[in-house]
Amino acid sequence: MHKKLFIPGPTEVRQEILKTQSKWMIGHRTKEFSELYHNCITKTKQVLNTNHHVMWFTSSGTGIMEGAIRNIVDGKILHCTSGAFGERWFNISKACGKDAASIGVEWGKAIKPKTIEAELEKGGYMAVAITQNETSTGVRQPIEEIAQMVHEKFPNVFILVDAVSGLMGDWFDIDKLGLDVVVASSQKAVALPPGLAVAIVSESALEKCRTVPGRGYYFDYDAMMKRYEKNYQTPTTPAVSLFYALDSELDYILEETMKRRYERHLEMAKFTRAWAKQHFALFAEPGYESVTLTSVKNTKGVNVNNLNAALGEKGMQISNGYGRLKEQTFRIAHMGDLMLADMKELAAAIEEILKL
Ligand SMILES: Cc1ncc(COP(=O)(O)O)c(C=O)c1O
């Protein structure tokens, strides 16, 4: 039985997209693949309104987070953490042997520019890493204010952004904010199956990577760009079927327009937040709620596993709280190609099951 996914990844994938993946295989060293990959790059730039370099890798989000660290970091990096994925990025830097420090806030809170500024002022940092949308807590960081502060006060510090669960649902202007590396993966607001991940890289970040020793092999931005500029291909074998899917989904997004896609996400978010406040409470700090998922404080002590099992019988699935927030919160994603009507259907189903 098909369960409609209201989980923050993998998200619901339209059947049309699923079918696109069953096209005949093509070689990745052919003109056909070059055309397909080039189209994906061009359309991604159009959707995101960016002139930065765009590279789609065959990887999950974690891989591309590691790639960003390997390519850019040759000194001290500051990780700003407000949940599990910020902490993961910090752990990745340490696992890569980097000189990494972290500042954190309590889960559920957003990390503010002032907190980051106070740490950067201590000096010696060459990069700062921020989770734009913390999927474990449903918090959206004030990325606009953070980027502005970093540029004004620390113009030489590179800004690395994990937008895994925000990109192509939520909106922030990558070029205007001067973000150096933004990473995301396919199975969240892009509404594709898992397996692809994108890095959006500024010119200065690309130049920087060329000077970083031991930047690794698989995620080497320089090698990726050289291959792209040579013949619109990738250095290693890409997940060709997923690129068919990406190409179709990008057409869909371009037709909807990113502006309307963002507005649709915001509309679903507002509906879900209002519903959650009516029956439970929100976990995220007021004013910093995620646009792509809502983390609901389980104020009624509902058994989330049982709720999900009952929802499953109605063909729907939500997420339990992440890690230590299990059963204390539950998460409802409103990302990708879901519509307001889907959110209303889910809310009604939960009300019926819990007799709210
Ligand atoms: C904000 C964020 N960063 C990173 C990741 C890790 O991505 P992946 O599971 O694709 O490796 C996730 C996954 O949920 C995420 O939500």
Short mmCIF file of N, CA, C and O in Angstrom, two decimals, residues 1-6 12 310-317 345:
data_model
loop_
_atom_site.label_atom_id
_atom_site.label_comp_id
_atom_site.label_asym_id
_atom_site.label_seq_id
_atom_site.Cartn_x
_atom_site.Cartn_y
_atom_site.Cartn_z
N MET A 1 0.84 -1.20 0.00
CA MET A 1 0.00 0.00 0.00
C MET A 1 0.88 1.26 0.00
O MET A 1 1.86 1.33 0.72
N HIS A 2 0.48 2.20 -0.84
CA HIS A 2 1.25 3.45 -0.90
C HIS A 2 0.93 4.32 0.31
O HIS A 2 -0.23 4.59 0.60
N LYS A 3 1.98 4.73 1.01
CA LYS A 3 1.80 5.68 2.12
C LYS A 3 2.32 7.02 1.65
O LYS A 3 3.50 7.13 1.26
N LYS A 4 1.48 8.04 1.72
CA LYS A 4 1.92 9.38 1.35
C LYS A 4 2.88 9.87 2.44
O LYS A 4 2.56 9.80 3.63
N LEU A 5 4.05 10.33 2.00
CA LEU A 5 5.09 10.66 2.98
C LEU A 5 5.02 12.12 3.43
O LEU A 5 5.21 13.04 2.62
N PHE A 6 4.77 12.28 4.72
CA PHE A 6 4.83 13.60 5.35
C PHE A 6 6.05 13.62 6.27
O PHE A 6 6.03 14.22 7.34
N GLU A 12 7.51 12.69 -0.57
CA GLU A 12 6.64 12.12 -1.58
C GLU A 12 7.19 12.45 -2.99
O GLU A 12 7.54 13.59 -3.26
N ALA A 310 -1.57 3.98 12.94
CA ALA A 310 -2.97 4.25 12.55
C ALA A 310 -3.02 5.09 11.28
O ALA A 310 -3.85 4.85 10.40
N LEU A 311 -2.09 6.05 11.17
CA LEU A 311 -2.04 6.85 9.95
C LEU A 311 -1.67 5.97 8.75
O LEU A 311 -2.18 6.16 7.65
N GLY A 312 -0.78 5.01 9.01
CA GLY A 312 -0.36 4.08 7.96
C GLY A 312 -1.55 3.36 7.35
O GLY A 312 -1.61 3.15 6.13
N GLU A 313 -2.51 3.00 8.19
CA GLU A 313 -3.70 2.32 7.67
C GLU A 313 -4.53 3.23 6.78
O GLU A 313 -5.30 2.78 5.95
N LYS A 314 -4.33 4.53 6.97
CA LYS A 314 -5.03 5.49 6.11
C LYS A 314 -4.14 5.95 4.95
O LYS A 314 -4.47 6.89 4.23
N GLY A 315 -2.96 5.32 4.82
CA GLY A 315 -2.07 5.65 3.70
C GLY A 315 -1.27 6.92 3.88
O GLY A 315 -1.00 7.64 2.92
N MET A 316 -0.85 7.18 5.13
CA MET A 316 -0.04 8.38 5.39
C MET A 316 1.05 8.06 6.42
O MET A 316 0.87 7.15 7.23
N GLN A 317 2.11 8.83 6.39
CA GLN A 317 3.18 8.63 7.38
C GLN A 317 3.80 9.96 7.80
O GLN A 317 4.10 10.80 6.95
N GLU A 345 -5.79 17.06 4.65
CA GLU A 345 -6.18 15.64 4.73
C GLU A 345 -5.46 14.97 5.90
O GLU A 345 -6.06 14.23 6.68
#
